[in-house]
C-alpha cells in the first residue's frame, strides 16, 4: 500500500517521463527517414517555447520581486530569432540562399548556444537586482544583429562545419566551453543561492538536458544523422522543462519568491 500511495502522489511525474520517452522514440524514428521534417518540427517547437517564455515573463515584470526570469525571458526571445534563422537556413530547406553548405546553420547554432549559456550564467545577478528592461533588450538586439551580420554579411565568424571534413576545432572547443558554462550554472544553483525555484529538481534537469544536448553536438559527423537528431531532442526537452517550471510557478504565484538566508 505504501508503494501504491507513493505512485499516486507522483503520478504526474511518471506521466511526464513516459510522455517524453514516447516522444523521444517517435522523434528518433521520424529522423531516421525524414530528417529535414523532424528538424523543422523540433526547431519550430523550440522557437514557440522560447517566444512563450519571453511573452510570459515580460507580461509579469511589473509585479516581480526579482528579475531572474525577466532577464531569461528577454534572452530566449532573441534565442528564438536566431533559432528561426538556423531553421530556415538548414541545408535542404532552400528558403535562405546559402548554397549547399551546413556551415552557416552550424555557426548560427553555436551563436545561439553561446548566447543562451552565457545569459543563464549572467541571470543569477538579477535574483536580487532590478533589471532595466529597455537597456537589456537593446543590448541583446545589438549583440544579436552583430552576430548575424558577422555570419551573413561580413563572413568573419569562424567556420564550424566543413563539407567532407566535419566539425571544425572551433566548433568542438566551443561546445565544451558551453558545457563548462552550463556546469557552472548548475553548481551555482545548488551552492550559492537558497532560492525556491532554483532548488526545484526540474531546474537541474533543465541544465542537465542542455548539457546532454551539447555533448551530442560535439561528436556528430552528419548533419542529418541520429546523433545530431538526439542533440535536438535533448535541446527541446531542456527548453520545455524551463517553460514548465516558469508556467507552474507563475500559476502558483511562487516564481518570484526568494527564501532569505
mmCIF file of C-alpha atoms in Angstrom:
data_model
loop_
_atom_site.group_PDB
_atom_site.id
_atom_site.type_symbol
_atom_site.label_atom_id
_atom_site.label_comp_id
_atom_site.label_asym_id
_atom_site.label_seq_id
_atom_site.Cartn_x
_atom_site.Cartn_y
_atom_site.Cartn_z
ATOM 1 C CA UNK A 1 0.000 0.000 0.000
ATOM 2 C CA UNK A 2 2.892 2.332 0.759
ATOM 3 C CA UNK A 3 4.245 1.940 -2.767
ATOM 4 C CA UNK A 4 0.764 2.414 -4.272
ATOM 5 C CA UNK A 5 0.337 5.646 -2.335
ATOM 6 C CA UNK A 6 3.769 6.854 -3.469
ATOM 7 C CA UNK A 7 2.864 6.048 -7.075
ATOM 8 C CA UNK A 8 -0.401 8.008 -6.844
ATOM 9 C CA UNK A 9 1.332 11.012 -5.297
ATOM 10 C CA UNK A 10 3.944 11.031 -8.057
ATOM 11 C CA UNK A 11 1.706 10.057 -10.947
ATOM 12 C CA UNK A 12 2.206 13.406 -12.697
ATOM 13 C CA UNK A 13 5.970 12.909 -12.696
ATOM 14 C CA UNK A 14 5.647 9.394 -14.081
ATOM 15 C CA UNK A 15 3.316 10.566 -16.840
ATOM 16 C CA UNK A 16 5.749 13.397 -17.639
ATOM 17 C CA UNK A 17 8.650 10.932 -18.050
ATOM 18 C CA UNK A 18 6.572 8.441 -20.051
ATOM 19 C CA UNK A 19 5.315 11.105 -22.463
ATOM 20 C CA UNK A 20 8.832 12.357 -23.101
ATOM 21 C CA UNK A 21 10.089 8.818 -23.502
ATOM 22 C CA UNK A 22 7.454 8.131 -26.161
ATOM 23 C CA UNK A 23 8.164 11.484 -27.803
ATOM 24 C CA UNK A 24 11.875 10.695 -27.931
ATOM 25 C CA UNK A 25 11.316 7.297 -29.585
ATOM 26 C CA UNK A 26 8.875 8.716 -32.163
ATOM 27 C CA UNK A 27 11.143 11.669 -32.928
ATOM 28 C CA UNK A 28 14.158 9.420 -33.433
ATOM 29 C CA UNK A 29 12.126 7.133 -35.684
ATOM 30 C CA UNK A 30 10.999 10.056 -37.874
ATOM 31 C CA UNK A 31 14.547 11.426 -38.034
ATOM 32 C CA UNK A 32 15.793 8.137 -39.489
ATOM 33 C CA UNK A 33 13.906 8.644 -42.787
ATOM 34 C CA UNK A 34 12.538 12.231 -42.754
ATOM 35 C CA UNK A 35 15.285 14.160 -41.013
ATOM 36 C CA UNK A 36 14.501 17.570 -42.504
ATOM 37 C CA UNK A 37 10.869 17.306 -41.415
ATOM 38 C CA UNK A 38 11.983 16.164 -37.963
ATOM 39 C CA UNK A 39 14.471 19.028 -37.646
ATOM 40 C CA UNK A 40 11.940 21.637 -38.761
ATOM 41 C CA UNK A 41 9.272 20.443 -36.329
ATOM 42 C CA UNK A 42 11.691 20.282 -33.387
ATOM 43 C CA UNK A 43 13.106 23.723 -34.125
ATOM 44 C CA UNK A 44 9.677 25.309 -34.575
ATOM 45 C CA UNK A 45 8.583 23.867 -31.226
ATOM 46 C CA UNK A 46 11.713 25.310 -29.605
ATOM 47 C CA UNK A 47 11.024 28.695 -31.211
ATOM 48 C CA UNK A 48 7.408 28.726 -29.992
ATOM 49 C CA UNK A 49 8.502 27.786 -26.463
ATOM 50 C CA UNK A 50 11.220 30.469 -26.479
ATOM 51 C CA UNK A 51 8.829 33.216 -27.572
ATOM 52 C CA UNK A 52 6.289 31.981 -24.998
ATOM 53 C CA UNK A 53 8.902 32.300 -22.246
ATOM 54 C CA UNK A 54 9.647 35.869 -23.337
ATOM 55 C CA UNK A 55 5.983 36.906 -23.552
ATOM 56 C CA UNK A 56 5.096 35.304 -20.224
ATOM 57 C CA UNK A 57 7.947 36.904 -18.306
ATOM 58 C CA UNK A 58 7.639 40.366 -19.845
ATOM 59 C CA UNK A 59 3.931 40.443 -19.017
ATOM 60 C CA UNK A 60 4.798 39.741 -15.373
ATOM 61 C CA UNK A 61 7.812 42.049 -14.935
ATOM 62 C CA UNK A 62 5.988 44.940 -13.211
ATOM 63 C CA UNK A 63 4.911 42.656 -10.363
ATOM 64 C CA UNK A 64 8.174 40.770 -9.933
ATOM 65 C CA UNK A 65 10.152 40.715 -6.691
ATOM 66 C CA UNK A 66 13.266 39.594 -8.534
ATOM 67 C CA UNK A 67 14.109 39.756 -12.202
ATOM 68 C CA UNK A 68 15.864 36.452 -12.798
ATOM 69 C CA UNK A 69 13.210 35.126 -15.145
ATOM 70 C CA UNK A 70 12.648 38.546 -16.734
ATOM 71 C CA UNK A 71 16.259 38.539 -17.900
ATOM 72 C CA UNK A 72 15.959 34.960 -19.156
ATOM 73 C CA UNK A 73 12.708 35.842 -20.912
ATOM 74 C CA UNK A 74 14.414 38.591 -22.913
ATOM 75 C CA UNK A 75 17.270 36.210 -23.685
ATOM 76 C CA UNK A 76 15.008 33.482 -25.013
ATOM 77 C CA UNK A 77 13.201 35.946 -27.264
ATOM 78 C CA UNK A 78 16.472 36.586 -29.105
ATOM 79 C CA UNK A 79 17.366 32.891 -28.913
ATOM 80 C CA UNK A 80 14.134 32.252 -30.822
ATOM 81 C CA UNK A 81 15.099 34.763 -33.514
ATOM 82 C CA UNK A 82 18.452 33.092 -34.160
ATOM 83 C CA UNK A 83 16.870 29.624 -33.957
ATOM 84 C CA UNK A 84 14.442 30.706 -36.683
ATOM 85 C CA UNK A 85 17.342 31.746 -38.933
ATOM 86 C CA UNK A 86 19.066 28.441 -38.149
ATOM 87 C CA UNK A 87 15.933 26.535 -39.154
ATOM 88 C CA UNK A 88 15.319 28.470 -42.378
ATOM 89 C CA UNK A 89 18.969 28.189 -43.448
ATOM 90 C CA UNK A 90 19.320 24.456 -42.703
ATOM 91 C CA UNK A 91 20.688 22.507 -45.635
ATOM 92 C CA UNK A 92 17.831 21.297 -47.791
ATOM 93 C CA UNK A 93 15.293 23.940 -46.709
ATOM 94 C CA UNK A 94 16.073 26.169 -49.742
ATOM 95 C CA UNK A 95 14.476 29.200 -48.102
ATOM 96 C CA UNK A 96 17.580 31.270 -47.365
ATOM 97 C CA UNK A 97 20.088 31.046 -50.195
ATOM 98 C CA UNK A 98 23.345 29.878 -48.597
ATOM 99 C CA UNK A 99 24.416 27.318 -51.174
ATOM 100 C CA UNK A 100 24.936 23.641 -50.482
ATOM 101 C CA UNK A 101 26.637 24.100 -47.112
ATOM 102 C CA UNK A 102 25.945 23.271 -43.494
ATOM 103 C CA UNK A 103 28.436 25.803 -42.168
ATOM 104 C CA UNK A 104 26.090 28.781 -41.761
ATOM 105 C CA UNK A 105 23.322 26.943 -39.836
ATOM 106 C CA UNK A 106 26.026 25.384 -37.649
ATOM 107 C CA UNK A 107 27.513 28.838 -36.992
ATOM 108 C CA UNK A 108 24.064 30.111 -36.015
ATOM 109 C CA UNK A 109 23.652 27.165 -33.670
ATOM 110 C CA UNK A 110 26.923 27.986 -31.906
ATOM 111 C CA UNK A 111 25.926 31.649 -31.604
ATOM 112 C CA UNK A 112 22.579 30.775 -30.067
ATOM 113 C CA UNK A 113 24.112 28.334 -27.577
ATOM 114 C CA UNK A 114 26.757 30.823 -26.502
ATOM 115 C CA UNK A 115 24.034 33.439 -26.096
ATOM 116 C CA UNK A 116 21.849 31.088 -24.068
ATOM 117 C CA UNK A 117 24.524 29.626 -21.775
ATOM 118 C CA UNK A 118 26.227 32.950 -21.006
ATOM 119 C CA UNK A 119 22.833 34.532 -20.355
ATOM 120 C CA UNK A 120 21.886 31.784 -17.893
ATOM 121 C CA UNK A 121 25.141 32.466 -16.072
ATOM 122 C CA UNK A 122 24.534 36.240 -16.071
ATOM 123 C CA UNK A 123 20.926 35.836 -14.952
ATOM 124 C CA UNK A 124 21.868 34.908 -11.381
ATOM 125 C CA UNK A 125 22.803 38.500 -10.582
ATOM 126 C CA UNK A 126 19.199 39.550 -11.254
ATOM 127 C CA UNK A 127 17.822 37.410 -8.462
ATOM 128 C CA UNK A 128 18.333 40.289 -6.046
ATOM 129 C CA UNK A 129 18.872 43.117 -8.523
ATOM 130 C CA UNK A 130 16.345 45.060 -10.584
ATOM 131 C CA UNK A 131 16.560 44.923 -14.336
ATOM 132 C CA UNK A 132 16.367 47.777 -16.832
ATOM 133 C CA UNK A 133 14.233 46.035 -19.431
ATOM 134 C CA UNK A 134 14.823 48.579 -22.198
ATOM 135 C CA UNK A 135 18.591 48.568 -21.691
ATOM 136 C CA UNK A 136 18.852 44.782 -21.682
ATOM 137 C CA UNK A 137 16.525 44.458 -24.679
ATOM 138 C CA UNK A 138 18.507 46.969 -26.752
ATOM 139 C CA UNK A 139 21.808 45.371 -25.724
ATOM 140 C CA UNK A 140 20.630 41.927 -26.839
ATOM 141 C CA UNK A 141 19.233 43.352 -30.068
ATOM 142 C CA UNK A 142 22.633 44.884 -30.899
ATOM 143 C CA UNK A 143 24.550 41.721 -29.939
ATOM 144 C CA UNK A 144 22.207 39.536 -31.987
ATOM 145 C CA UNK A 145 22.404 41.826 -35.015
ATOM 146 C CA UNK A 146 26.216 41.915 -34.900
ATOM 147 C CA UNK A 147 26.423 38.125 -34.653
ATOM 148 C CA UNK A 148 24.085 37.664 -37.615
ATOM 149 C CA UNK A 149 25.986 40.232 -39.687
ATOM 150 C CA UNK A 150 29.296 38.525 -38.854
ATOM 151 C CA UNK A 151 27.915 35.331 -40.420
ATOM 152 C CA UNK A 152 25.821 36.516 -43.387
ATOM 153 C CA UNK A 153 27.352 39.864 -44.314
ATOM 154 C CA UNK A 154 30.979 40.133 -43.237
ATOM 155 C CA UNK A 155 31.734 36.379 -43.192
ATOM 156 C CA UNK A 156 34.178 36.805 -40.286
ATOM 157 C CA UNK A 157 32.627 34.278 -37.885
ATOM 158 C CA UNK A 158 34.869 31.182 -37.572
ATOM 159 C CA UNK A 159 33.897 28.163 -39.664
ATOM 160 C CA UNK A 160 32.038 25.476 -37.739
ATOM 161 C CA UNK A 161 31.405 22.771 -40.335
ATOM 162 C CA UNK A 162 33.397 21.916 -43.459
ATOM 163 C CA UNK A 163 31.867 19.613 -46.042
ATOM 164 C CA UNK A 164 33.828 16.372 -46.341
ATOM 165 C CA UNK A 165 35.677 17.095 -43.090
ATOM 166 C CA UNK A 166 33.000 17.611 -40.459
ATOM 167 C CA UNK A 167 33.086 19.749 -37.339
ATOM 168 C CA UNK A 168 35.924 22.248 -37.044
ATOM 169 C CA UNK A 169 38.112 22.529 -33.917
ATOM 170 C CA UNK A 170 36.442 25.887 -33.145
ATOM 171 C CA UNK A 171 33.007 24.237 -33.115
ATOM 172 C CA UNK A 172 34.099 21.343 -30.910
ATOM 173 C CA UNK A 173 36.007 23.554 -28.457
ATOM 174 C CA UNK A 174 33.049 25.937 -28.313
ATOM 175 C CA UNK A 175 30.721 23.086 -27.373
ATOM 176 C CA UNK A 176 32.983 22.118 -24.469
ATOM 177 C CA UNK A 177 33.185 25.752 -23.338
ATOM 178 C CA UNK A 178 29.378 25.928 -23.380
ATOM 179 C CA UNK A 179 29.196 22.684 -21.360
ATOM 180 C CA UNK A 180 31.567 24.163 -18.755
ATOM 181 C CA UNK A 181 29.453 27.335 -18.545
ATOM 182 C CA UNK A 182 26.288 25.281 -18.040
ATOM 183 C CA UNK A 183 28.016 23.107 -15.418
ATOM 184 C CA UNK A 184 28.987 26.276 -13.537
ATOM 185 C CA UNK A 185 25.349 27.389 -13.704
ATOM 186 C CA UNK A 186 24.267 24.053 -12.258
ATOM 187 C CA UNK A 187 26.820 24.399 -9.434
ATOM 188 C CA UNK A 188 25.735 27.964 -8.654
ATOM 189 C CA UNK A 189 22.074 26.971 -8.498
ATOM 190 C CA UNK A 190 22.939 24.437 -5.796
ATOM 191 C CA UNK A 191 25.686 26.218 -3.942
ATOM 192 C CA UNK A 192 25.344 29.978 -3.815
ATOM 193 C CA UNK A 193 21.640 30.715 -3.555
ATOM 194 C CA UNK A 194 18.918 29.386 -1.295
ATOM 195 C CA UNK A 195 16.083 30.116 -3.676
ATOM 196 C CA UNK A 196 12.909 28.133 -4.079
ATOM 197 C CA UNK A 197 12.728 27.865 -7.852
ATOM 198 C CA UNK A 198 16.425 27.039 -8.218
ATOM 199 C CA UNK A 199 16.229 24.250 -5.650
ATOM 200 C CA UNK A 200 13.493 22.630 -7.756
ATOM 201 C CA UNK A 201 14.963 19.431 -9.181
ATOM 202 C CA UNK A 202 13.400 20.213 -12.549
ATOM 203 C CA UNK A 203 15.594 23.304 -12.821
ATOM 204 C CA UNK A 204 18.552 20.938 -12.547
ATOM 205 C CA UNK A 205 17.012 18.747 -15.241
ATOM 206 C CA UNK A 206 16.741 21.814 -17.497
ATOM 207 C CA UNK A 207 20.512 22.360 -17.314
ATOM 208 C CA UNK A 208 21.400 18.654 -17.374
ATOM 209 C CA UNK A 209 19.419 18.047 -20.585
ATOM 210 C CA UNK A 210 21.024 21.148 -22.061
ATOM 211 C CA UNK A 211 24.464 19.742 -21.247
ATOM 212 C CA UNK A 212 23.450 16.403 -22.779
ATOM 213 C CA UNK A 213 22.431 18.234 -25.928
ATOM 214 C CA UNK A 214 25.837 19.896 -26.147
ATOM 215 C CA UNK A 215 27.615 16.570 -25.715
ATOM 216 C CA UNK A 216 25.676 15.152 -28.664
ATOM 217 C CA UNK A 217 26.571 18.187 -30.753
ATOM 218 C CA UNK A 218 30.296 17.676 -30.131
ATOM 219 C CA UNK A 219 30.507 14.251 -31.757
ATOM 220 C CA UNK A 220 28.153 14.134 -34.756
ATOM 221 C CA UNK A 221 29.623 13.920 -38.248
ATOM 222 C CA UNK A 222 26.456 14.022 -40.333
ATOM 223 C CA UNK A 223 24.019 16.972 -40.017
ATOM 224 C CA UNK A 224 21.246 14.506 -40.921
ATOM 225 C CA UNK A 225 22.479 11.814 -38.526
ATOM 226 C CA UNK A 226 20.957 10.180 -35.448
ATOM 227 C CA UNK A 227 23.422 11.782 -33.010
ATOM 228 C CA UNK A 228 22.596 15.257 -34.305
ATOM 229 C CA UNK A 229 18.917 14.377 -34.021
ATOM 230 C CA UNK A 230 19.416 13.235 -30.429
ATOM 231 C CA UNK A 231 21.025 16.588 -29.628
ATOM 232 C CA UNK A 232 17.992 18.423 -30.998
ATOM 233 C CA UNK A 233 15.547 16.306 -28.989
ATOM 234 C CA UNK A 234 17.518 16.866 -25.766
ATOM 235 C CA UNK A 235 17.607 20.584 -26.516
ATOM 236 C CA UNK A 236 13.842 20.653 -26.997
ATOM 237 C CA UNK A 237 13.322 18.822 -23.696
ATOM 238 C CA UNK A 238 15.533 21.320 -21.838
ATOM 239 C CA UNK A 239 13.562 24.258 -23.276
ATOM 240 C CA UNK A 240 10.250 22.620 -22.408
ATOM 241 C CA UNK A 241 11.349 21.922 -18.844
ATOM 242 C CA UNK A 242 12.272 25.600 -18.329
ATOM 243 C CA UNK A 243 8.913 26.633 -19.766
ATOM 244 C CA UNK A 244 7.113 24.161 -17.472
ATOM 245 C CA UNK A 245 8.969 25.450 -14.397
ATOM 246 C CA UNK A 246 8.062 29.012 -15.249
ATOM 247 C CA UNK A 247 4.434 28.246 -16.082
ATOM 248 C CA UNK A 248 3.911 26.151 -12.953
ATOM 249 C CA UNK A 249 5.463 28.714 -10.626
ATOM 250 C CA UNK A 250 3.686 31.650 -12.234
ATOM 251 C CA UNK A 251 0.354 29.873 -11.855
ATOM 252 C CA UNK A 252 1.101 29.094 -8.209
ATOM 253 C CA UNK A 253 2.413 32.601 -7.519
ATOM 254 C CA UNK A 254 5.850 31.377 -6.405
ATOM 255 C CA UNK A 255 8.027 32.306 -9.340
ATOM 256 C CA UNK A 256 9.379 35.444 -7.774
ATOM 257 C CA UNK A 257 9.626 34.369 -4.162
ATOM 258 C CA UNK A 258 13.057 34.423 -2.513
ATOM 259 C CA UNK A 259 13.962 32.488 0.586
ATOM 260 C CA UNK A 260 16.063 34.739 2.825
ATOM 261 C CA UNK A 261 19.271 33.314 4.213
#
